[in-house]
CSV table of C-alpha atoms and ligand atoms in Angstrom, one decimal:
chain,number,residue,atom,x,y,z
A,1,MET,CA,-0.2,10.3,31.6
A,2,LEU,CA,-0.2,7.1,33.6
A,3,GLU,CA,1.9,8.0,36.2
A,4,ASN,CA,0.0,11.1,37.6
A,5,LYS,CA,1.4,12.8,40.6
A,6,GLY,CA,-0.4,11.7,43.8
A,7,GLN,CA,-0.9,8.0,42.2
A,8,GLN,CA,0.2,5.2,44.0
A,9,ARG,CA,3.1,2.9,42.6
A,10,THR,CA,3.6,-0.5,43.9
A,11,ASP,CA,6.2,-2.1,42.6
A,12,ILE,CA,5.4,-5.5,40.9
A,13,SER,CA,7.9,-7.7,42.6
A,14,SER,CA,6.4,-6.7,46.2
A,15,LEU,CA,3.6,-8.9,45.6
A,16,GLY,CA,5.6,-11.8,43.7
A,17,GLU,CA,4.3,-13.7,40.6
A,18,PHE,CA,1.4,-15.7,42.7
A,19,GLY,CA,0.2,-13.0,44.7
A,20,LEU,CA,0.2,-10.7,41.3
A,21,ILE,CA,-2.4,-13.2,39.6
A,22,GLU,CA,-4.4,-13.5,42.8
A,23,HIS,CA,-4.2,-9.7,43.0
A,24,LEU,CA,-5.4,-9.0,39.6
A,25,THR,CA,-8.0,-11.7,39.2
A,26,LYS,CA,-9.5,-12.3,42.6
A,27,SER,CA,-12.8,-10.4,41.5
A,28,PHE,CA,-13.2,-12.3,38.6
A,29,GLU,CA,-16.4,-14.0,38.5
A,30,ILE,CA,-17.1,-17.6,36.5
A,31,LYS,CA,-20.5,-17.4,35.1
A,32,GLN,CA,-20.1,-19.8,31.9
A,33,PRO,CA,-21.8,-23.2,32.7
A,34,SER,CA,-19.1,-24.5,30.5
A,35,THR,CA,-16.4,-23.5,32.8
A,36,ILE,CA,-15.6,-26.4,35.2
A,37,LYS,CA,-12.3,-24.8,36.3
A,38,GLY,CA,-11.1,-21.6,35.9
A,39,ILE,CA,-8.0,-19.9,37.3
A,40,GLY,CA,-5.8,-21.3,40.0
A,41,ASP,CA,-5.1,-24.8,38.6
A,42,ASP,CA,-2.4,-26.0,36.1
A,43,ALA,CA,-5.2,-25.9,33.5
A,44,ALA,CA,-8.7,-25.0,32.9
A,45,VAL,CA,-11.3,-27.3,32.5
A,46,ILE,CA,-14.0,-26.7,30.0
A,47,ALA,CA,-17.1,-28.7,29.1
A,48,VAL,CA,-17.3,-29.1,25.3
A,49,GLU,CA,-20.9,-29.6,23.9
A,50,ASN,CA,-20.4,-28.4,20.4
A,51,GLU,CA,-17.6,-27.6,18.0
A,52,LEU,CA,-14.8,-25.8,20.1
A,53,VAL,CA,-13.5,-22.5,18.6
A,54,VAL,CA,-10.2,-21.4,19.7
A,55,SER,CA,-8.6,-18.0,18.7
A,56,THR,CA,-5.2,-16.1,19.8
A,57,ASP,CA,-3.8,-12.7,19.5
A,58,MET,CA,-0.9,-11.0,20.3
A,59,LEU,CA,-0.6,-7.3,21.0
A,60,VAL,CA,3.4,-5.9,21.3
A,61,GLU,CA,3.7,-2.4,22.5
A,62,GLY,CA,5.3,-0.3,19.9
A,63,VAL,CA,3.7,-2.3,17.0
A,64,HIS,CA,0.3,-2.6,18.0
A,65,PHE,CA,-0.6,0.0,20.5
A,66,ASP,CA,1.2,3.0,21.9
A,67,MET,CA,1.0,3.8,25.5
A,68,SER,CA,1.1,7.4,25.0
A,69,TYR,CA,-2.7,7.9,23.7
A,70,MET,CA,-3.9,4.3,24.6
A,71,PRO,CA,-5.2,4.1,28.4
A,72,LEU,CA,-4.6,0.8,30.2
A,73,LYS,CA,-8.1,0.5,30.6
A,74,HIS,CA,-8.9,0.7,27.1
A,75,LEU,CA,-5.9,-1.6,26.1
A,76,GLY,CA,-6.9,-4.2,28.3
A,77,TYR,CA,-10.8,-3.8,26.7
A,78,LYS,CA,-9.7,-3.5,23.1
A,79,SER,CA,-7.5,-6.7,23.5
A,80,VAL,CA,-10.1,-8.7,24.5
A,81,VAL,CA,-12.5,-7.5,21.9
A,82,VAL,CA,-10.1,-8.0,19.1
A,83,ASN,CA,-10.3,-12.0,19.9
A,84,LEU,CA,-13.7,-12.3,20.4
A,85,SER,CA,-14.3,-10.9,17.4
A,86,ASP,CA,-12.7,-13.7,15.7
A,87,ILE,CA,-14.9,-15.9,17.2
A,88,TYR,CA,-18.1,-13.9,16.2
A,89,ALA,CA,-16.5,-14.4,12.6
A,90,MET,CA,-16.8,-17.9,13.0
A,91,ASN,CA,-20.3,-17.4,13.8
A,92,ALA,CA,-19.8,-19.0,17.3
A,93,LEU,CA,-20.6,-17.7,20.8
A,94,PRO,CA,-17.2,-17.1,22.8
A,95,THR,CA,-17.1,-18.5,26.4
A,96,GLN,CA,-13.8,-18.0,28.0
A,97,ILE,CA,-10.5,-16.4,27.5
A,98,THR,CA,-7.1,-16.8,28.7
A,99,VAL,CA,-4.8,-13.9,29.4
A,100,SER,CA,-1.0,-13.9,29.0
A,101,ILE,CA,1.2,-10.9,29.8
A,102,ALA,CA,4.9,-10.1,29.7
A,103,VAL,CA,5.5,-7.1,31.7
A,104,SER,CA,8.7,-5.1,32.6
A,105,ASN,CA,9.1,-3.6,36.2
A,106,ARG,CA,8.6,-0.2,34.4
A,107,PHE,CA,4.8,-0.8,35.1
A,108,PRO,CA,3.6,-0.6,38.6
A,109,VAL,CA,1.0,-3.2,40.0
A,110,GLU,CA,-1.6,0.1,39.7
A,111,ALA,CA,-1.0,0.0,35.8
A,112,LEU,CA,-1.8,-3.8,35.7
A,113,GLU,CA,-4.9,-3.4,37.7
A,114,GLU,CA,-6.1,-0.8,35.1
A,115,LEU,CA,-5.2,-3.1,32.4
A,116,TYR,CA,-7.4,-5.8,34.3
A,117,ALA,CA,-10.1,-3.6,34.9
A,118,GLY,CA,-10.6,-3.4,31.2
A,119,ILE,CA,-10.2,-7.0,30.6
A,120,GLN,CA,-12.4,-7.7,33.3
A,121,ALA,CA,-15.4,-5.1,31.8
A,122,ALA,CA,-14.6,-6.8,28.3
A,123,ALA,CA,-15.1,-10.0,30.0
A,124,HIS,CA,-18.5,-8.8,31.7
A,125,HIS,CA,-19.9,-7.0,28.5
A,126,TYR,CA,-19.4,-10.4,26.3
A,127,ASN,CA,-20.1,-12.7,28.9
A,128,VAL,CA,-16.9,-14.7,28.8
A,129,ASP,CA,-14.9,-16.2,31.8
A,130,VAL,CA,-11.1,-15.4,32.3
A,131,VAL,CA,-10.1,-19.1,33.0
A,132,GLY,CA,-6.4,-18.9,32.9
A,133,GLY,CA,-3.2,-17.2,31.7
A,134,ASP,CA,0.7,-16.9,32.0
A,135,THR,CA,2.6,-14.0,33.4
A,136,THR,CA,6.1,-13.5,32.7
A,137,SER,CA,8.7,-10.7,32.6
A,138,SER,CA,9.8,-8.7,29.7
A,139,LEU,CA,12.9,-6.6,29.4
A,140,SER,CA,10.8,-3.6,27.7
A,141,GLY,CA,7.7,-3.2,26.6
A,142,LEU,CA,3.9,-4.6,27.4
A,143,VAL,CA,3.1,-7.6,25.3
A,144,ILE,CA,-0.3,-9.2,25.8
A,145,SER,CA,-1.8,-12.5,24.3
A,146,ILE,CA,-5.3,-13.7,24.9
A,147,THR,CA,-6.8,-16.4,23.7
A,148,ALA,CA,-10.6,-16.8,23.2
A,149,LEU,CA,-12.5,-20.1,23.2
A,150,GLY,CA,-16.0,-20.4,21.9
A,151,GLN,CA,-18.4,-23.0,20.6
A,152,VAL,CA,-20.5,-23.4,17.8
A,153,THR,CA,-22.7,-26.4,16.4
A,154,GLN,CA,-21.2,-28.1,13.1
A,155,GLU,CA,-24.1,-26.9,10.9
A,156,LYS,CA,-23.9,-23.3,12.3
A,157,ALA,CA,-20.1,-22.7,11.8
A,158,VAL,CA,-19.2,-20.3,8.9
A,159,TYR,CA,-15.7,-20.5,7.2
A,160,ARG,CA,-13.9,-18.2,4.8
A,161,SER,CA,-14.4,-20.8,2.3
A,162,GLY,CA,-17.9,-21.0,1.5
A,163,ALA,CA,-18.9,-18.1,-0.7
A,164,LYS,CA,-20.7,-19.3,-3.9
A,165,GLU,CA,-21.3,-17.6,-7.4
A,166,ASN,CA,-23.9,-15.0,-7.1
A,167,ASP,CA,-23.7,-14.6,-3.2
A,168,LEU,CA,-24.1,-11.1,-2.2
A,169,ILE,CA,-21.4,-9.5,0.0
A,170,VAL,CA,-22.6,-7.7,3.3
A,171,VAL,CA,-20.7,-5.6,5.7
A,172,SER,CA,-21.8,-4.7,9.2
A,173,GLY,CA,-21.6,-1.1,10.6
A,174,ASP,CA,-19.6,1.3,8.9
A,175,LEU,CA,-15.6,1.4,7.7
A,176,GLY,CA,-12.6,3.5,8.1
A,177,ALA,CA,-13.2,5.5,11.3
A,178,ALA,CA,-10.5,3.6,13.6
A,179,TYR,CA,-7.9,4.0,11.0
A,180,LEU,CA,-8.7,8.0,11.1
A,181,GLY,CA,-9.1,7.8,15.1
A,182,LEU,CA,-5.3,6.6,14.8
A,183,GLN,CA,-4.2,9.4,12.5
A,184,ILE,CA,-5.8,12.0,15.0
A,185,LEU,CA,-4.1,10.4,17.8
A,186,GLU,CA,-1.0,10.5,16.4
A,187,ARG,CA,-1.3,14.1,15.2
A,188,GLU,CA,-2.2,14.7,18.9
A,189,LYS,CA,0.8,13.2,20.2
A,190,GLN,CA,2.7,15.4,18.0
A,191,VAL,CA,1.2,18.6,18.8
A,192,PHE,CA,1.7,17.9,22.3
A,193,LYS,CA,5.3,17.5,21.9
A,194,VAL,CA,5.5,20.7,20.8
A,195,ASN,CA,3.0,22.5,22.9
A,196,PRO,CA,2.1,20.5,26.1
A,197,ASN,CA,-0.4,23.1,26.8
A,198,SER,CA,-2.5,22.7,23.9
A,199,GLN,CA,-6.0,22.0,24.6
A,200,PRO,CA,-6.9,19.8,21.3
A,201,ASP,CA,-10.8,19.8,20.3
A,202,LEU,CA,-11.6,16.5,19.5
A,203,GLU,CA,-15.4,16.8,19.6
A,204,PRO,CA,-15.5,16.5,15.7
A,205,TYR,CA,-13.6,13.2,15.8
A,206,SER,CA,-14.9,11.7,19.0
A,207,TYR,CA,-16.7,8.7,16.9
A,208,LEU,CA,-13.2,8.0,15.2
A,209,ILE,CA,-11.5,8.3,18.2
A,210,GLU,CA,-13.9,6.0,20.2
A,211,ARG,CA,-13.8,3.3,17.3
A,212,GLN,CA,-10.0,3.3,17.8
A,213,LEU,CA,-9.4,3.2,21.6
A,214,LYS,CA,-12.7,1.4,22.4
A,215,PRO,CA,-13.8,-0.6,19.4
A,216,GLU,CA,-16.9,-3.6,19.9
A,217,ALA,CA,-17.0,-6.7,18.7
A,218,ARG,CA,-20.0,-7.4,16.8
A,219,LYS,CA,-21.5,-9.7,19.0
A,220,ASP,CA,-25.3,-8.9,17.9
A,221,ILE,CA,-24.7,-9.9,14.2
A,222,PRO,CA,-24.5,-13.6,14.6
A,223,ALA,CA,-27.6,-13.2,17.0
A,224,LEU,CA,-29.1,-11.1,14.1
A,225,LEU,CA,-28.6,-13.7,11.5
A,226,LYS,CA,-30.1,-16.2,13.4
A,227,GLU,CA,-33.1,-14.3,14.3
A,228,LEU,CA,-33.6,-13.5,10.5
A,229,GLY,CA,-32.9,-17.1,9.8
A,230,VAL,CA,-29.8,-16.2,7.6
A,231,GLN,CA,-26.6,-18.6,7.5
A,232,PRO,CA,-24.0,-16.6,5.9
A,233,THR,CA,-22.1,-18.8,3.3
A,234,SER,CA,-18.9,-17.4,4.3
A,235,MET,CA,-17.4,-14.8,7.0
A,236,ILE,CA,-14.4,-12.7,8.3
A,237,ASP,CA,-14.1,-10.1,10.8
A,238,ILE,CA,-12.5,-6.5,9.5
A,239,SER,CA,-9.1,-6.1,11.2
A,240,ASP,CA,-6.8,-5.6,8.3
A,241,GLY,CA,-9.3,-3.6,6.0
A,242,LEU,CA,-11.9,-4.3,3.7
A,243,SER,CA,-9.8,-5.0,0.7
A,244,SER,CA,-7.7,-7.4,2.2
A,245,GLU,CA,-10.4,-9.2,4.0
A,246,THR,CA,-12.5,-9.6,0.8
A,247,ILE,CA,-9.6,-11.1,-1.0
A,248,HIS,CA,-9.2,-13.5,1.7
A,249,ILE,CA,-12.8,-14.8,1.4
A,250,CYS,CA,-12.4,-15.1,-2.4
A,251,LYS,CA,-9.1,-16.7,-2.4
A,252,GLN,CA,-10.3,-19.1,0.0
A,253,SER,CA,-13.8,-19.6,-1.7
A,254,LYS,CA,-11.9,-20.0,-5.0
A,255,LYS,CA,-14.4,-17.2,-6.2
A,256,GLY,CA,-14.2,-13.4,-7.7
A,257,CYS,CA,-16.1,-10.5,-6.5
A,258,ASN,CA,-17.2,-6.9,-7.5
A,259,ILE,CA,-17.3,-4.4,-4.7
A,260,TYR,CA,-19.1,-1.2,-5.2
A,261,GLU,CA,-17.6,1.9,-4.1
A,262,ASP,CA,-20.7,3.9,-3.9
A,263,LYS,CA,-22.3,1.0,-1.3
A,264,ILE,CA,-19.3,1.1,1.1
A,265,PRO,CA,-20.8,2.3,4.4
A,266,LEU,CA,-19.2,5.6,5.9
A,267,ASP,CA,-19.7,7.3,8.9
A,268,PRO,CA,-20.4,11.1,8.2
A,269,GLN,CA,-17.3,11.7,10.5
A,270,VAL,CA,-15.2,9.8,8.0
A,271,ILE,CA,-16.3,11.8,5.3
A,272,THR,CA,-15.9,15.2,6.9
A,273,THR,CA,-12.4,14.1,8.2
A,274,CYS,CA,-11.1,12.8,4.9
A,275,GLU,CA,-12.0,15.7,3.4
A,276,GLU,CA,-10.4,17.9,5.8
A,277,PHE,CA,-7.2,15.8,5.3
A,278,ASN,CA,-7.5,15.5,1.8
A,279,MET,CA,-7.6,11.8,1.9
A,280,ASP,CA,-9.9,9.3,-0.1
A,281,SER,CA,-12.1,8.1,2.0
A,282,THR,CA,-12.7,4.9,-0.1
A,283,THR,CA,-8.9,4.0,0.4
A,284,ILE,CA,-9.4,4.2,4.0
A,285,ALA,CA,-12.4,2.2,4.0
A,286,LEU,CA,-10.5,-0.5,1.7
A,287,ASN,CA,-7.3,-0.5,3.7
A,288,GLY,CA,-7.7,1.3,6.8
A,289,GLY,CA,-8.3,-2.0,9.3
A,290,GLU,CA,-9.3,-2.2,12.8
A,291,ASP,CA,-12.8,-1.7,12.2
A,292,TYR,CA,-13.7,-5.1,13.4
A,293,GLU,CA,-16.8,-5.3,11.7
A,294,LEU,CA,-18.0,-8.7,9.9
A,295,LEU,CA,-18.1,-9.2,6.5
A,296,PHE,CA,-20.0,-12.2,5.1
A,297,THR,CA,-21.5,-13.5,2.0
A,298,ILE,CA,-25.3,-14.7,2.1
A,299,SER,CA,-27.5,-16.3,-1.0
A,300,SER,CA,-28.9,-14.0,-3.1
A,301,ASP,CA,-32.6,-15.8,-1.9
A,302,ASP,CA,-31.9,-14.3,1.5
A,303,TYR,CA,-31.5,-10.7,0.5
A,304,PRO,CA,-35.4,-9.9,1.5
A,305,LYS,CA,-34.6,-10.8,5.2
A,306,ILE,CA,-31.7,-8.4,5.4
A,307,LYS,CA,-32.3,-5.9,3.0
A,308,ALA,CA,-34.2,-3.3,5.4
A,309,ASN,CA,-31.6,-3.8,8.4
A,310,PRO,CA,-29.9,-0.8,9.3
A,311,SER,CA,-27.0,-2.4,10.5
A,312,LEU,CA,-26.1,-4.4,7.3
A,313,THR,CA,-25.0,-3.1,3.7
A,314,VAL,CA,-25.0,-5.1,0.7
A,315,ILE,CA,-21.7,-4.0,-1.2
A,316,GLY,CA,-21.3,-6.3,-3.8
A,317,HIS,CA,-21.5,-9.8,-5.2
A,318,ILE,CA,-19.5,-13.0,-5.7
A,319,THR,CA,-18.4,-13.8,-9.3
A,320,GLN,CA,-16.2,-16.5,-10.9
A,321,GLU,CA,-12.6,-17.1,-9.8
A,322,SER,CA,-11.8,-16.1,-13.5
A,323,GLU,CA,-13.2,-12.8,-13.1
A,324,GLY,CA,-11.0,-11.5,-10.5
A,325,THR,CA,-11.6,-8.9,-7.4
A,326,HIS,CA,-12.5,-5.8,-8.2
A,327,LEU,CA,-13.7,-2.5,-7.0
A,328,ILE,CA,-16.2,-0.9,-9.1
A,329,THR,CA,-15.8,3.0,-9.0
A,330,ARG,CA,-18.7,5.4,-9.0
A,331,ALA,CA,-17.0,6.5,-12.3
A,332,ASN,CA,-17.7,3.2,-13.1
A,333,THR,CA,-14.3,1.6,-13.8
A,334,LYS,CA,-13.3,-1.5,-12.6
A,335,ILE,CA,-10.0,-1.6,-10.8
A,336,PRO,CA,-8.2,-4.6,-8.8
A,337,LEU,CA,-8.8,-4.8,-5.3
A,338,ILE,CA,-5.3,-4.8,-3.6
A,339,ALA,CA,-4.5,-6.3,-0.2
A,340,ARG,CA,-2.4,-3.6,1.0
A,341,GLY,CA,-4.2,-3.8,4.9
A,342,TRP,CA,-3.0,-2.6,7.9
A,343,ASN,CA,0.2,-4.7,8.5
A,344,PRO,CA,2.8,-4.0,11.0
A,345,LEU,CA,5.0,-6.3,9.5
A,346,GLN,CA,4.6,-5.0,5.9
A,347,GLU,CA,5.0,-1.7,7.4
A,348,GLN,CA,8.4,-2.5,8.7
A,349,GLU,CA,9.6,-4.2,5.2
A,350,THR,CA,8.9,-1.3,3.1
A,351,GLU,CA,10.3,1.3,5.4
B,401,ADP,P1,2.1,-22.6,36.0
B,401,ADP,O1,3.2,-22.6,36.7
B,401,ADP,O2,1.4,-23.9,36.2
B,401,ADP,O3,1.8,-22.5,34.4
B,401,ADP,P2,1.0,-20.3,36.8
B,401,ADP,O4,1.6,-19.9,38.2
B,401,ADP,O5,1.6,-19.6,35.7
B,401,ADP,O6,0.8,-21.9,36.8
B,401,ADP,O7,-0.5,-19.8,37.2
B,401,ADP,C1,-1.4,-20.3,38.1
B,401,ADP,C2,-2.6,-20.1,37.7
B,401,ADP,O8,-3.0,-18.4,37.3
B,401,ADP,C3,-3.1,-20.8,36.4
B,401,ADP,O9,-4.5,-21.1,36.4
B,401,ADP,C4,-2.8,-19.8,35.4
B,401,ADP,O10,-3.8,-19.9,34.2
B,401,ADP,C5,-3.5,-18.3,36.3
B,401,ADP,N1,-2.7,-17.5,35.4
B,401,ADP,C6,-1.6,-17.3,35.3
B,401,ADP,N2,-1.0,-16.0,35.0
B,401,ADP,C7,-2.3,-15.0,34.5
B,401,ADP,C8,-2.6,-13.8,33.9
B,401,ADP,N3,-1.9,-13.0,33.6
B,401,ADP,N4,-3.9,-13.9,33.9
B,401,ADP,C9,-4.8,-14.6,34.6
B,401,ADP,N5,-4.7,-16.2,35.2
B,401,ADP,C10,-3.3,-16.1,34.8
B,402,MG,MG1,2.2,-20.8,33.9
């Protein structure tokens, strides 16, 4: 699908390493005042006024993404988004990223242009500067590692460890859609293998597929909380599923929790698709992953400030550690949360 007929195919080696970097990054602009030196020297130089927040994520072809349904431009965009999501989860503002790639000569320059177009689009949307990276060769697949830098004042930084007993547990947006999007894309890939002429109607799944292929980081949430005058007591982004992330907060805060099944926010497409595939939407929301929503706790005194907000849902509350971490089902039974998560390593181990 990437190697369309008639499309140009320039060999990476024809540009050389420096030529390639220059070619891919020449149109990148520096917009952040804190970027003193970006691409082109031995290291980037960043001015730091507050606490510096740093996060890295690595994406490996065949483990984290499948090139047969992930267009490279989307992959570039998503690689940036997953990193920025971690910076927002610290209640920080991302300012710079570095981009490292390992690529085999199976990729033409045009493919990397697509990847970098996605990276640039995300950098533009989130107002971060691309200030460096590394380029190396790989024997087979594509590997992308992005490091995001951000800043936050000491008082505003939010950790996983700050939840207090009786705090409310709040989540942004809705859950489970990205996982279902992946299931749809996997299914279509199998159908396509059997019948390359099939024309799937993906319209009923448009939101799910968008959440999988073009996720966004919740840059609006730290800004919204600031505007509402709410300082979260703890926060995490949801990359591995609600269950696993809730347990992280509880473990690090040395607390327990009750999450209410009927409060978990679901998009209508998640509900109808779960019905169609005979899946349990709660299980999908708890374990699906890749939602990139923010999960945080707030003092119950702050409830009036957030209760009318359509982007935020209170799904439970923090308890004493000895009470454990539980889901209260619609039938009012209490079942322990299990961190099954979406963990590629775990999947391999159990295979
Ligand atoms: P060095 O050999 O000193 O590590 P490189 O030749 O790897 O330098 O990189 C030269 C410049 O290009 C540096 O500023 C580096 O950060 C940047 N750079 C290298 N690869 C990439 C990339 N894939 N994306 C963005 N910038 C890159
Ligand atoms: Mg280098």
